[in-house]
């Protein structure tokens, strides 16, 4: 009986401690709410370092009612000191064609590297669209020494969710290969493989 009373007293003490913690947390929440929502900072319309194209969609992008708050109504940032109403277009100080480093970066971003290879030319099948929830599967790697039919069967079972999408099947097949088999896949001609059936037949040869 005394043991039961001690257990109840211990549980009562634990509940009091939990209630004190909850009250503390509620006080912090109420204090945070008393401050109100965070005030919006004066942020730029564009990320740092980004310069929009000159006069690109100027009327829709910066309507007259949304004037520069730092300079006040009627004032606009730009080259010169003319007072204007509406948006001011600021052109870059130097011609972009004269910036070879910038052109090089642009080519890299667009998918062309310094060897003049277009990334889209490296894909076996063009225009592969992977679903947003797609996760690369773990495959037993085929190295060229085991049965290719067994490997195709294993691959087909793992990719059952995508059996209707030949492009995904062909594109992901490289993830199940290694060594000589992967070299074979990489050296396939882009035009000769159009469907999963084409790839499977070429793989079995």
XYZ file of C-alpha atoms in Angstrom:
205
model
C 0.000 0.000 0.000
C 2.803 2.391 0.881
C 4.466 1.482 -2.414
C 1.318 2.484 -4.348
C 1.185 5.828 -2.509
C 4.829 6.497 -3.358
C 4.178 5.683 -7.030
C 1.193 8.047 -7.074
C 3.201 10.815 -5.414
C 6.035 10.335 -7.928
C 3.577 10.451 -10.831
C 1.955 13.575 -9.346
C 5.376 15.258 -9.153
C 6.101 14.332 -12.800
C 2.773 15.841 -13.868
C 3.531 19.058 -11.978
C 6.913 19.268 -13.704
C 5.323 18.718 -17.129
C 2.698 21.399 -16.404
C 5.424 23.871 -15.428
C 7.241 23.190 -18.708
C 4.028 23.635 -20.699
C 3.327 26.940 -18.932
C 6.847 28.123 -19.761
C 6.433 27.215 -23.412
C 3.006 28.894 -23.569
C 4.499 32.063 -22.079
C 7.166 32.059 -24.804
C 4.528 31.576 -27.511
C 2.409 34.413 -26.114
C 5.464 36.661 -25.940
C 6.283 35.852 -29.564
C 2.699 36.560 -30.624
C 2.751 39.873 -28.754
C 5.578 41.049 -31.009
C 3.319 40.485 -34.020
C 4.311 39.114 -37.392
C 7.836 39.888 -38.553
C 8.032 43.087 -40.540
C 8.846 42.728 -44.201
C 12.315 43.922 -45.042
C 13.003 46.125 -48.025
C 14.074 43.378 -50.367
C 14.991 43.686 -53.988
C 12.700 42.295 -56.672
C 15.613 40.283 -58.064
C 18.296 38.163 -56.394
C 21.692 39.767 -55.783
C 23.849 39.901 -58.883
C 20.929 39.464 -61.298
C 20.335 42.175 -63.862
C 17.150 41.873 -65.931
C 17.336 42.388 -69.673
C 16.886 46.040 -70.666
C 13.232 47.028 -71.161
C 12.121 43.449 -70.701
C 8.435 43.571 -69.852
C 8.997 46.930 -68.169
C 5.360 47.976 -67.722
C 4.185 44.681 -66.226
C 7.336 44.072 -64.199
C 7.440 47.448 -62.418
C 4.153 49.312 -62.710
C 4.045 53.042 -61.996
C 2.229 52.460 -58.683
C 5.192 50.476 -57.401
C 7.820 53.207 -57.418
C 11.159 53.040 -55.746
C 10.495 53.582 -52.040
C 14.070 54.556 -51.266
C 14.075 57.561 -53.585
C 10.443 58.567 -53.204
C 7.839 59.096 -55.927
C 9.086 60.336 -59.256
C 12.733 59.511 -58.584
C 14.334 56.556 -60.245
C 17.715 54.956 -60.012
C 19.752 55.003 -63.167
C 22.482 56.724 -65.087
C 22.188 60.496 -64.980
C 20.227 62.739 -62.679
C 17.033 63.275 -64.648
C 13.814 63.161 -62.686
C 11.382 60.740 -64.294
C 8.040 59.149 -63.634
C 7.832 55.398 -64.132
C 10.505 52.797 -64.463
C 14.029 53.523 -65.552
C 15.954 51.034 -67.596
C 19.579 50.707 -66.597
C 21.800 49.271 -69.294
C 25.049 47.549 -68.379
C 28.108 49.784 -68.469
C 29.943 47.465 -70.846
C 28.853 45.381 -73.764
C 28.298 41.734 -72.827
C 29.980 40.585 -76.023
C 33.232 42.062 -74.744
C 33.182 39.800 -71.672
C 34.620 36.437 -72.738
C 34.556 35.114 -69.176
C 30.841 35.894 -68.920
C 30.202 34.234 -72.265
C 32.087 31.149 -71.082
C 29.970 30.979 -67.920
C 26.824 31.394 -70.002
C 27.831 28.518 -72.279
C 28.456 26.308 -69.250
C 25.066 27.184 -67.767
C 23.347 26.535 -71.085
C 24.870 23.065 -71.224
C 27.818 23.541 -73.567
C 31.193 23.006 -71.970
C 34.613 24.056 -73.129
C 34.903 21.033 -75.450
C 31.836 22.176 -77.404
C 29.810 19.123 -76.342
C 26.116 19.663 -75.833
C 24.807 17.708 -72.838
C 21.671 16.720 -74.757
C 23.839 14.999 -77.383
C 25.274 12.741 -74.691
C 21.888 11.241 -73.779
C 20.939 7.995 -75.504
C 17.264 8.971 -75.642
C 16.228 12.618 -75.906
C 13.558 14.320 -73.813
C 13.511 11.921 -70.865
C 11.124 13.206 -68.209
C 11.550 11.575 -64.831
C 8.562 11.827 -62.471
C 8.990 14.214 -59.549
C 8.769 11.342 -57.066
C 11.337 9.251 -58.973
C 14.080 7.709 -56.875
C 17.079 5.958 -58.367
C 16.802 2.290 -57.541
C 19.602 0.048 -56.312
C 20.383 -2.597 -58.899
C 22.640 -5.614 -58.918
C 25.283 -4.423 -61.362
C 25.749 -6.427 -64.550
C 29.439 -6.662 -65.409
C 29.191 -8.758 -68.561
C 30.015 -12.143 -67.068
C 26.575 -13.375 -65.941
C 23.431 -14.223 -67.919
C 22.086 -11.133 -69.747
C 18.520 -12.551 -69.839
C 18.528 -12.937 -66.062
C 19.762 -9.365 -65.703
C 16.981 -8.068 -67.988
C 14.406 -9.998 -65.954
C 15.754 -8.537 -62.693
C 15.806 -5.032 -64.169
C 12.248 -5.408 -65.476
C 10.981 -6.487 -62.065
C 12.594 -3.533 -60.324
C 11.245 -1.088 -62.927
C 7.649 -2.414 -63.060
C 6.270 1.024 -62.196
C 7.777 2.411 -65.421
C 7.149 -0.404 -67.928
C 4.955 1.906 -70.012
C 7.673 4.551 -70.335
C 10.384 3.334 -72.723
C 12.502 6.468 -72.312
C 12.774 6.048 -68.546
C 13.567 2.336 -68.935
C 16.330 3.038 -71.470
C 17.762 5.958 -69.497
C 17.869 4.126 -66.153
C 19.320 0.920 -67.611
C 22.812 2.399 -67.372
C 22.442 2.466 -63.579
C 22.280 -1.351 -63.588
C 25.546 -1.774 -65.510
C 29.214 -1.565 -64.623
C 32.576 -2.256 -66.197
C 32.522 -3.523 -69.786
C 28.715 -3.519 -69.908
C 28.575 0.152 -68.955
C 31.175 0.977 -71.604
C 28.998 -0.848 -74.147
C 25.979 1.258 -73.127
C 27.908 4.534 -73.273
C 29.169 3.734 -76.783
C 25.712 3.008 -78.221
C 24.676 5.256 -81.095
C 21.919 7.675 -80.171
C 19.754 6.994 -83.227
C 19.821 3.194 -83.104
C 18.006 2.868 -79.752
C 14.485 4.278 -79.820
C 12.560 1.899 -77.550
C 13.170 -0.419 -74.631
C 12.777 -3.366 -77.019
C 15.626 -2.021 -79.191
C 17.892 -1.759 -76.153
C 16.970 -5.218 -74.829
C 17.656 -6.812 -78.226
C 20.999 -5.016 -78.533
C 21.901 -6.059 -74.983
C 21.213 -9.736 -75.694
C 23.438 -9.781 -78.819
